[in-house]
Each structure stands twice: as C-alpha cells, then as structure tokens.
PDB file of C-alpha atoms in Angstrom:
ATOM      1  CA  MET N 129      16.896  44.285 -15.879  1.00  0.00           C
ATOM      2  CA  GLU N 130      16.964  40.981 -14.039  1.00  0.00           C
ATOM      3  CA  LEU N 131      13.826  38.977 -13.189  1.00  0.00           C
ATOM      4  CA  ARG N 132      14.256  36.317 -10.525  1.00  0.00           C
ATOM      5  CA  PRO N 133      12.405  34.533  -7.738  1.00  0.00           C
ATOM      6  CA  ALA N 134      12.178  36.594  -4.569  1.00  0.00           C
ATOM      7  CA  THR N 135      14.162  35.512  -1.516  1.00  0.00           C
ATOM      8  CA  ARG N 136      13.905  36.214   2.198  1.00  0.00           C
ATOM      9  CA  GLU N 137      16.692  38.759   1.787  1.00  0.00           C
ATOM     10  CA  ASP N 138      14.418  40.787  -0.542  1.00  0.00           C
ATOM     11  CA  ARG N 139      11.726  41.460   2.065  1.00  0.00           C
ATOM     12  CA  SER N 140      12.796  44.996   3.035  1.00  0.00           C
ATOM     13  CA  ALA N 141      13.243  46.002  -0.620  1.00  0.00           C
ATOM     14  CA  ILE N 142       9.791  44.600  -1.461  1.00  0.00           C
ATOM     15  CA  ARG N 143       8.296  46.700   1.359  1.00  0.00           C
ATOM     16  CA  ARG N 144      10.176  49.777   0.085  1.00  0.00           C
ATOM     17  CA  VAL N 145       8.736  49.332  -3.414  1.00  0.00           C
ATOM     18  CA  ALA N 146       5.244  48.577  -2.078  1.00  0.00           C
ATOM     19  CA  ARG N 147       5.283  51.650   0.171  1.00  0.00           C
ATOM     20  CA  ALA N 148       6.430  53.992  -2.616  1.00  0.00           C
ATOM     21  CA  THR N 149       3.897  52.538  -5.049  1.00  0.00           C
ATOM     22  CA  TRP N 150       0.979  52.747  -2.621  1.00  0.00           C
ATOM     23  CA  HIS N 151       1.811  56.356  -1.687  1.00  0.00           C
ATOM     24  CA  ASP N 152       1.995  57.246  -5.386  1.00  0.00           C
ATOM     25  CA  THR N 153      -1.124  55.326  -6.466  1.00  0.00           C
ATOM     26  CA  TYR N 154      -3.782  55.507  -3.761  1.00  0.00           C
ATOM     27  CA  ASP N 155      -4.510  59.212  -3.242  1.00  0.00           C
ATOM     28  CA  GLU N 156      -7.715  58.451  -1.349  1.00  0.00           C
ATOM     29  CA  LEU N 157      -5.799  56.760   1.499  1.00  0.00           C
ATOM     30  CA  ASP N 158      -3.989  58.827   4.104  1.00  0.00           C
ATOM     31  CA  ALA N 159      -0.265  58.256   4.643  1.00  0.00           C
ATOM     32  CA  ASP N 160      -0.652  56.481   8.001  1.00  0.00           C
ATOM     33  CA  THR N 161      -3.220  54.068   6.558  1.00  0.00           C
ATOM     34  CA  ILE N 162      -0.877  53.244   3.683  1.00  0.00           C
ATOM     35  CA  ASP N 163       2.079  52.702   5.993  1.00  0.00           C
ATOM     36  CA  ASP N 164       0.051  50.502   8.365  1.00  0.00           C
ATOM     37  CA  THR N 165      -1.337  48.455   5.466  1.00  0.00           C
ATOM     38  CA  VAL N 166       2.090  47.949   3.880  1.00  0.00           C
ATOM     39  CA  ASP N 167       3.525  46.944   7.265  1.00  0.00           C
ATOM     40  CA  GLU N 168       0.747  44.366   7.680  1.00  0.00           C
ATOM     41  CA  TRP N 169       0.430  43.020   4.123  1.00  0.00           C
ATOM     42  CA  TYR N 170       4.167  43.074   3.391  1.00  0.00           C
ATOM     43  CA  GLY N 171       5.560  42.357   6.855  1.00  0.00           C
ATOM     44  CA  ASP N 172       8.178  39.664   7.371  1.00  0.00           C
ATOM     45  CA  GLU N 173       5.616  37.064   8.463  1.00  0.00           C
ATOM     46  CA  ALA N 174       3.243  37.746   5.553  1.00  0.00           C
ATOM     47  CA  LEU N 175       6.096  37.665   3.049  1.00  0.00           C
ATOM     48  CA  GLU N 176       7.543  34.513   4.591  1.00  0.00           C
ATOM     49  CA  THR N 177       4.191  32.791   4.039  1.00  0.00           C
ATOM     50  CA  ALA N 178       3.988  34.154   0.479  1.00  0.00           C
ATOM     51  CA  LEU N 179       7.483  32.957  -0.357  1.00  0.00           C
ATOM     52  CA  SER N 180       6.949  29.416   0.909  1.00  0.00           C
ATOM     53  CA  LYS N 181       3.356  28.554  -0.025  1.00  0.00           C
ATOM     54  CA  PRO N 182       2.983  25.714  -2.567  1.00  0.00           C
ATOM     55  CA  GLY N 183       1.628  26.769  -5.980  1.00  0.00           C
ATOM     56  CA  THR N 184       3.122  30.228  -5.551  1.00  0.00           C
ATOM     57  CA  ALA N 185       5.373  32.369  -7.703  1.00  0.00           C
ATOM     58  CA  PHE N 186       6.930  35.492  -6.159  1.00  0.00           C
ATOM     59  CA  LEU N 187       9.219  37.408  -8.501  1.00  0.00           C
ATOM     60  CA  VAL N 188      11.312  40.548  -8.254  1.00  0.00           C
ATOM     61  CA  ALA N 189      12.696  42.833 -10.947  1.00  0.00           C
ATOM     62  CA  ALA N 190      16.111  44.377 -10.306  1.00  0.00           C
ATOM     63  CA  LYS N 191      17.991  47.118 -12.123  1.00  0.00           C
ATOM     64  CA  ASP N 192      21.626  47.704 -11.258  1.00  0.00           C
ATOM     65  CA  GLY N 193      21.186  45.365  -8.286  1.00  0.00           C
ATOM     66  CA  ASN N 194      18.246  47.309  -6.821  1.00  0.00           C
ATOM     67  CA  ILE N 195      14.748  45.852  -6.651  1.00  0.00           C
ATOM     68  CA  VAL N 196      12.378  48.118  -8.577  1.00  0.00           C
ATOM     69  CA  GLY N 197       9.323  45.883  -8.868  1.00  0.00           C
ATOM     70  CA  PHE N 198       7.726  42.636  -7.795  1.00  0.00           C
ATOM     71  CA  THR N 199       4.760  40.380  -8.381  1.00  0.00           C
ATOM     72  CA  HIS N 200       3.206  37.536  -6.438  1.00  0.00           C
ATOM     73  CA  GLY N 201       0.743  34.986  -7.744  1.00  0.00           C
ATOM     74  CA  VAL N 202      -0.726  31.707  -6.611  1.00  0.00           C
ATOM     75  CA  VAL N 203      -2.642  28.901  -8.305  1.00  0.00           C
ATOM     76  CA  SER N 204      -5.545  27.133  -6.675  1.00  0.00           C
ATOM     77  CA  GLU N 205      -6.996  24.271  -8.716  1.00  0.00           C
ATOM     78  CA  ASP N 206      -7.167  25.729 -12.257  1.00  0.00           C
ATOM     79  CA  GLU N 207      -7.250  29.431 -11.381  1.00  0.00           C
ATOM     80  CA  GLY N 208      -4.254  31.704 -10.930  1.00  0.00           C
ATOM     81  CA  ASP N 209      -4.490  34.875  -8.872  1.00  0.00           C
ATOM     82  CA  VAL N 210      -2.213  37.874  -9.234  1.00  0.00           C
ATOM     83  CA  LEU N 211      -2.059  38.848  -5.574  1.00  0.00           C
ATOM     84  CA  ARG N 212       0.510  41.619  -5.806  1.00  0.00           C
ATOM     85  CA  MET N 213       2.019  43.645  -8.630  1.00  0.00           C
ATOM     86  CA  SER N 214       4.072  46.764  -7.954  1.00  0.00           C
ATOM     87  CA  VAL N 215       6.665  48.781  -9.826  1.00  0.00           C
ATOM     88  CA  HIS N 216       8.410  51.660  -8.074  1.00  0.00           C
ATOM     89  CA  PRO N 217       6.989  54.965  -9.392  1.00  0.00           C
ATOM     90  CA  ASP N 218      10.454  56.050 -10.589  1.00  0.00           C
ATOM     91  CA  HIS N 219      10.515  53.038 -12.928  1.00  0.00           C
ATOM     92  CA  GLN N 220       6.957  52.861 -14.210  1.00  0.00           C
ATOM     93  CA  GLY N 221       6.573  53.026 -17.973  1.00  0.00           C
ATOM     94  CA  GLU N 222       9.823  51.102 -18.558  1.00  0.00           C
ATOM     95  CA  GLY N 223       8.172  47.735 -19.316  1.00  0.00           C
ATOM     96  CA  ILE N 224       8.974  46.266 -15.909  1.00  0.00           C
ATOM     97  CA  GLY N 225       5.335  45.537 -15.033  1.00  0.00           C
ATOM     98  CA  THR N 226       4.820  43.831 -18.372  1.00  0.00           C
ATOM     99  CA  ALA N 227       7.949  41.716 -17.945  1.00  0.00           C
ATOM    100  CA  LEU N 228       6.888  40.724 -14.419  1.00  0.00           C
ATOM    101  CA  TYR N 229       3.368  39.869 -15.582  1.00  0.00           C
ATOM    102  CA  GLU N 230       4.582  37.747 -18.520  1.00  0.00           C
ATOM    103  CA  ARG N 231       7.038  35.813 -16.336  1.00  0.00           C
ATOM    104  CA  LEU N 232       4.413  35.335 -13.615  1.00  0.00           C
ATOM    105  CA  ARG N 233       1.947  34.013 -16.167  1.00  0.00           C
ATOM    106  CA  GLU N 234       4.543  31.549 -17.498  1.00  0.00           C
ATOM    107  CA  ASP N 235       5.440  30.375 -14.005  1.00  0.00           C
ATOM    108  CA  LEU N 236       1.812  29.938 -12.949  1.00  0.00           C
ATOM    109  CA  GLN N 237       0.939  28.040 -16.120  1.00  0.00           C
ATOM    110  CA  ASP N 238       3.354  25.377 -14.899  1.00  0.00           C
ATOM    111  CA  PHE N 239       0.641  24.655 -12.304  1.00  0.00           C
ATOM    112  CA  ASN N 240      -1.993  23.991 -15.034  1.00  0.00           C
ATOM    113  CA  MET N 241      -4.054  27.133 -14.597  1.00  0.00           C
ATOM    114  CA  GLU N 242      -6.839  27.797 -17.081  1.00  0.00           C
ATOM    115  CA  ARG N 243      -7.668  31.361 -16.077  1.00  0.00           C
ATOM    116  CA  MET N 244      -6.042  34.244 -14.268  1.00  0.00           C
ATOM    117  CA  ARG N 245      -7.621  36.754 -11.953  1.00  0.00           C
ATOM    118  CA  ALA N 246      -6.287  40.029 -10.664  1.00  0.00           C
ATOM    119  CA  ILE N 247      -7.807  42.149  -7.939  1.00  0.00           C
ATOM    120  CA  ASP N 248      -7.105  45.836  -7.452  1.00  0.00           C
ATOM    121  CA  LEU N 249      -8.754  48.789  -5.775  1.00  0.00           C
ATOM    122  CA  ALA N 250     -11.384  50.312  -8.038  1.00  0.00           C
ATOM    123  CA  SER N 251      -9.681  53.703  -7.692  1.00  0.00           C
ATOM    124  CA  ASN N 252      -6.506  52.460  -9.405  1.00  0.00           C
ATOM    125  CA  GLU N 253      -7.121  53.571 -12.972  1.00  0.00           C
ATOM    126  CA  SER N 254      -3.599  52.729 -14.119  1.00  0.00           C
ATOM    127  CA  GLY N 255      -4.035  49.206 -12.708  1.00  0.00           C
ATOM    128  CA  ARG N 256      -7.318  48.856 -14.582  1.00  0.00           C
ATOM    129  CA  ALA N 257      -5.657  49.955 -17.825  1.00  0.00           C
ATOM    130  CA  PHE N 258      -2.712  47.596 -17.229  1.00  0.00           C
ATOM    131  CA  TYR N 259      -4.902  44.519 -16.834  1.00  0.00           C
ATOM    132  CA  GLU N 260      -7.390  45.424 -19.561  1.00  0.00           C
ATOM    133  CA  ASP N 261      -4.520  46.051 -22.015  1.00  0.00           C
ATOM    134  CA  ARG N 262      -3.510  42.421 -21.424  1.00  0.00           C
ATOM    135  CA  GLY N 263      -6.967  41.035 -22.158  1.00  0.00           C
ATOM    136  CA  PHE N 264      -8.396  40.896 -18.633  1.00  0.00           C
ATOM    137  CA  GLU N 265     -12.049  41.846 -18.267  1.00  0.00           C
ATOM    138  CA  PRO N 266     -13.769  43.207 -15.168  1.00  0.00           C
ATOM    139  CA  THR N 267     -15.857  40.300 -13.866  1.00  0.00           C
ATOM    140  CA  GLY N 268     -16.830  41.313 -10.363  1.00  0.00           C
ATOM    141  CA  GLU N 269     -16.428  43.571  -7.397  1.00  0.00           C
ATOM    142  CA  ASP N 270     -15.779  43.005  -3.739  1.00  0.00           C
ATOM    143  CA  ASP N 271     -14.835  44.964  -0.651  1.00  0.00           C
ATOM    144  CA  VAL N 272     -11.620  44.926   1.349  1.00  0.00           C
ATOM    145  CA  GLU N 273     -11.011  46.593   4.687  1.00  0.00           C
ATOM    146  CA  ILE N 274      -8.134  49.051   4.671  1.00  0.00           C
ATOM    147  CA  GLY N 275      -7.587  51.443   7.546  1.00  0.00           C
ATOM    148  CA  GLY N 276     -10.829  50.412   9.216  1.00  0.00           C
ATOM    149  CA  GLU N 277     -12.905  51.318   6.136  1.00  0.00           C
ATOM    150  CA  GLN N 278     -14.398  49.215   3.366  1.00  0.00           C
ATOM    151  CA  ARG N 279     -12.839  49.900  -0.030  1.00  0.00           C
ATOM    152  CA  ARG N 280     -14.201  48.717  -3.380  1.00  0.00           C
ATOM    153  CA  GLU N 281     -12.066  46.239  -5.343  1.00  0.00           C
ATOM    154  CA  VAL N 282     -12.480  45.157  -8.956  1.00  0.00           C
ATOM    155  CA  VAL N 283     -11.884  41.552  -9.997  1.00  0.00           C
ATOM    156  CA  TYR N 284     -10.377  41.136 -13.482  1.00  0.00           C
ATOM    157  CA  THR N 285     -10.381  37.759 -15.241  1.00  0.00           C
ATOM    158  CA  LEU N 286      -8.473  36.397 -18.234  1.00  0.00           C
ATOM    159  CA  GLU N 287      -9.524  33.055 -19.736  1.00  0.00           C
ATOM    160  CA  LEU N 288      -6.492  31.210 -21.112  1.00  0.00           C
TER     161      LEU N 288
END
C-alpha cells in the first residue's frame, strides 16, 4: 500500500471511494441523498479548496495503483480536525484507515496542534469504535443538514 498526498488527478477516485463508503455505512440515508451529498461535499470545487488550503493535509491510500482510501485534516491554531476519513468497503479491516490516521496525525503535528477532533454521524458505530480505539473521547454533539434534514453528529477529541 502506498500513502501519498492527494492530487487534483485523484478527485474522481476520491469521489468513488466516498460514494461506496457512504452507501455502505449510512443505512438511514436514501441513495439519492447520499449521491447528492457526495457530489456536493466531494465535488471538484470542494476538493480543489481542500487540496489547496493552508494548514491542510489530504492523503490517499493506493493499492496496486488504485485509490482505496483517503483522509483530509486541517489545523486551526492548536487544534487539528479530521474532516474526512474513508476506506472503500472492499478494503476495510486491512489497516488502511489506521495507516491513514497515523500519517494524518504526523502531518498535522507539523502545524503544532495540541489536540485532534473528529466529527462523524452519530449513527456510524464503526466510526465511533475507530476513533475511540485510538483514544478519542466523545466531547460533544452537533447537527448537520444532509438531504434537507438535520442529522446528529458526534464530536470526538484527543488531547495530545
């Protein structure tokens, strides 16, 4: 497996992984809502901004030349946020998420962060387990609009 910074050429592969992961993970969302959300959150313009913003790390994981996972984080002052973390369902359980997380953490620590936060939908039990297994603790909740409806998110925090 290769971990590397994402490039503009990776945008369609990132969307492919995001779409497959969302369809596999978020049973409570209908297919059209997932597709519309992925198109908005992972569209060319959104990814262009993510790839070029200062204090940002956007990484992809590739196996045999194919992108199978990605993560995106940003540091603001002393706090790093894991904004996106996805591994294609066909490759979950292979250590790819862990490798992406560890590399993201290293890259973000270059920006002097003292704590990390991750935000995920409350319904994502595997996401909760992933972050809690790495020492994150639930520290808050918020709402996000997806498909015209408010969805509950959990904020996880890790003090470094």
